[in-house]
Amino acid sequence: MPDSTSPAPVLARIASDASCLRRALRVHSADRDASTLAARITDAQELASTALRLFLTLSPQASRPSPGDLLLLHRVAQITKAAQDATAELTAALARAMENQRRQAAATSRRVVLIGPTPQQFIESAADLLDRIPALCDAISRDRPKSPCH
């Protein structure tokens, strides 16, 4: 029976999901529509939820956490933050895209002045944040001692 306290399977899923989402954001940037972007936001939210559930699962295990336990919790918190920040960036991209469409529809001339970061810039920022997650998962796996007795 696998060790129920081992975060390895969850970390592997988080790293895989983050990589898939990052690829989807970088590959399909030209043909982005609002519903696709909303689906990517949902994916990022699920990723953040999974990481936060892992944190909650691991945090009560040690009444007096060791430095290694604290490092693990810190890294899982960093993963959660990166996923939540990516969600926020994608949400900002969606809001900016909708604002741009609204301005273009309301424009009386053909030329519309758009200010601030573009939706694509927010999407690229989200992809950069997601890029960090597999490395953090790998760092946790490297730091966790393999215990054959558990």
C-alpha positions as a printed NumPy array, in Angstrom:
array([[  0.   ,   0.   ,   0.   ],
       [  1.45 ,   3.425,  -0.888],
       [  2.332,   5.889,   1.824],
       [ -0.732,   8.101,   2.339],
       [  1.453,  10.951,   3.578],
       [  3.594,  10.957,   0.44 ],
       [  2.881,  14.008,  -1.671],
       [  4.59 ,  12.481,  -4.729],
       [  1.473,  11.407,  -6.698],
       [ -0.26 ,  14.726,  -6.12 ],
       [  2.887,  16.673,  -6.988],
       [  3.267,  14.664, -10.192],
       [ -0.314,  15.517, -11.154],
       [  0.172,  19.195, -10.286],
       [  3.376,  19.384, -12.346],
       [  1.714,  17.634, -15.289],
       [ -1.399,  19.822, -15.142],
       [  0.695,  23.001, -14.904],
       [  2.787,  21.946, -17.903],
       [ -0.306,  21.112, -19.958],
       [ -1.964,  24.413, -19.097],
       [  1.212,  26.351, -19.847],
       [  1.5  ,  24.641, -23.249],
       [ -2.142,  25.369, -24.018],
       [ -1.626,  29.036, -23.208],
       [  1.495,  29.348, -25.359],
       [  0.324,  27.264, -28.324],
       [ -3.195,  28.585, -28.792],
       [ -2.588,  32.271, -28.13 ],
       [ -3.597,  33.456, -31.611],
       [ -7.048,  31.854, -31.679],
       [ -8.13 ,  32.832, -28.163],
       [-11.779,  33.54 , -27.53 ],
       [-13.539,  34.411, -24.287],
       [-14.938,  30.936, -23.632],
       [-11.54 ,  29.287, -24.184],
       [ -9.943,  31.787, -21.849],
       [-12.654,  31.178, -19.234],
       [-11.967,  27.424, -19.483],
       [ -8.234,  28.069, -18.909],
       [ -9.136,  30.159, -15.841],
       [-11.11 ,  27.203, -14.496],
       [ -8.117,  24.917, -15.147],
       [ -5.815,  27.266, -13.227],
       [ -8.301,  27.47 , -10.355],
       [ -8.443,  23.67 , -10.161],
       [ -4.645,  23.565, -10.097],
       [ -4.565,  26.052,  -7.212],
       [ -7.264,  24.074,  -5.372],
       [ -5.312,  20.842,  -5.717],
       [ -2.172,  22.487,  -4.352],
       [ -4.077,  24.055,  -1.466],
       [ -5.697,  20.71 ,  -0.586],
       [ -2.203,  19.165,  -0.549],
       [ -1.061,  21.912,   1.814],
       [ -4.023,  21.263,   4.103],
       [ -3.338,  17.531,   4.044],
       [  0.341,  17.949,   4.91 ],
       [  0.134,  20.777,   7.451],
       [ -1.454,  18.967,  10.422],
       [  0.836,  15.928,  10.159],
       [  3.535,  17.301,  12.419],
       [  2.685,  18.902,  15.744],
       [  6.236,  20.208,  15.904],
       [  7.286,  20.558,  12.286],
       [ 10.908,  19.952,  11.413],
       [ 12.835,  22.311,   9.135],
       [ 12.219,  19.788,   6.331],
       [  8.472,  19.809,   7.006],
       [  8.458,  23.594,   6.961],
       [ 10.398,  23.658,   3.688],
       [  7.864,  21.254,   2.175],
       [  4.951,  23.405,   3.337],
       [  6.686,  26.544,   2.074],
       [  7.168,  25.048,  -1.382],
       [  3.586,  23.784,  -1.56 ],
       [  2.448,  27.282,  -0.56 ],
       [  4.619,  28.709,  -3.369],
       [  2.989,  26.31 ,  -5.837],
       [ -0.442,  27.386,  -4.62 ],
       [  0.473,  31.05 ,  -4.954],
       [  1.857,  30.604,  -8.471],
       [ -1.351,  28.848,  -9.553],
       [ -3.535,  31.493,  -7.915],
       [ -1.475,  34.298,  -9.46 ],
       [ -1.775,  32.614, -12.87 ],
       [ -5.542,  32.485, -12.335],
       [ -5.56 ,  36.203, -11.564],
       [ -3.513,  36.999, -14.672],
       [ -5.847,  34.961, -16.867],
       [ -8.868,  36.655, -15.301],
       [ -7.26 ,  40.038, -16.02 ],
       [ -6.713,  38.929, -19.634],
       [-10.374,  38.01 , -19.946],
       [-11.526,  41.298, -18.422],
       [ -9.169,  43.282, -20.68 ],
       [-10.296,  41.379, -23.774],
       [-13.942,  42.07 , -22.946],
       [-13.17 ,  45.741, -22.27 ],
       [-11.349,  45.998, -25.604],
       [-14.273,  44.4  , -27.439],
       [-16.718,  46.731, -25.713],
       [-14.649,  49.789, -26.651],
       [-14.343,  48.661, -30.251],
       [-18.082,  48.025, -30.495],
       [-18.858,  51.442, -29.017],
       [-16.315,  53.335, -31.107],
       [-17.668,  55.889, -33.526],
       [-14.491,  55.836, -35.579],
       [-12.442,  52.95 , -36.878],
       [ -9.507,  53.793, -34.61 ],
       [ -9.77 ,  52.707, -30.966],
       [ -7.117,  53.575, -28.42 ],
       [ -6.463,  50.703, -26.019],
       [ -4.35 ,  51.319, -22.948],
       [ -2.565,  49.091, -20.468],
       [ -1.269,  45.58 , -20.905],
       [ -2.843,  43.566, -23.678],
       [ -4.724,  40.347, -22.953],
       [ -1.794,  38.479, -24.523],
       [  0.626,  40.082, -22.05 ],
       [ -1.498,  38.865, -19.142],
       [ -1.622,  35.388, -20.704],
       [  2.161,  35.329, -21.126],
       [  2.562,  36.353, -17.491],
       [  0.275,  33.478, -16.45 ],
       [  2.31 ,  31.042, -18.557],
       [  5.525,  32.274, -16.897],
       [  3.985,  31.696, -13.458],
       [  2.888,  28.196, -14.436],
       [  6.417,  27.535, -15.674],
       [  7.676,  27.671, -12.07 ],
       [  5.35 ,  24.975, -10.747],
       [  7.038,  21.83 , -12.181],
       [ 10.405,  23.043, -10.881],
       [  8.952,  23.525,  -7.405],
       [  7.388,  20.053,  -7.536],
       [ 10.745,  18.572,  -8.591],
       [ 12.496,  20.396,  -5.748],
       [ 10.051,  18.904,  -3.254],
       [ 10.587,  15.418,  -4.67 ],
       [ 14.38 ,  15.836,  -4.48 ],
       [ 14.242,  17.115,  -0.897],
       [ 11.869,  14.446,   0.446],
       [ 13.759,  11.422,   1.718],
       [ 12.508,   8.128,   0.354],
       [ 11.383,   6.055,   3.302],
       [ 11.076,   2.339,   2.511],
       [  9.444,   1.597,   5.871],
       [  6.32 ,   3.763,   5.427]])
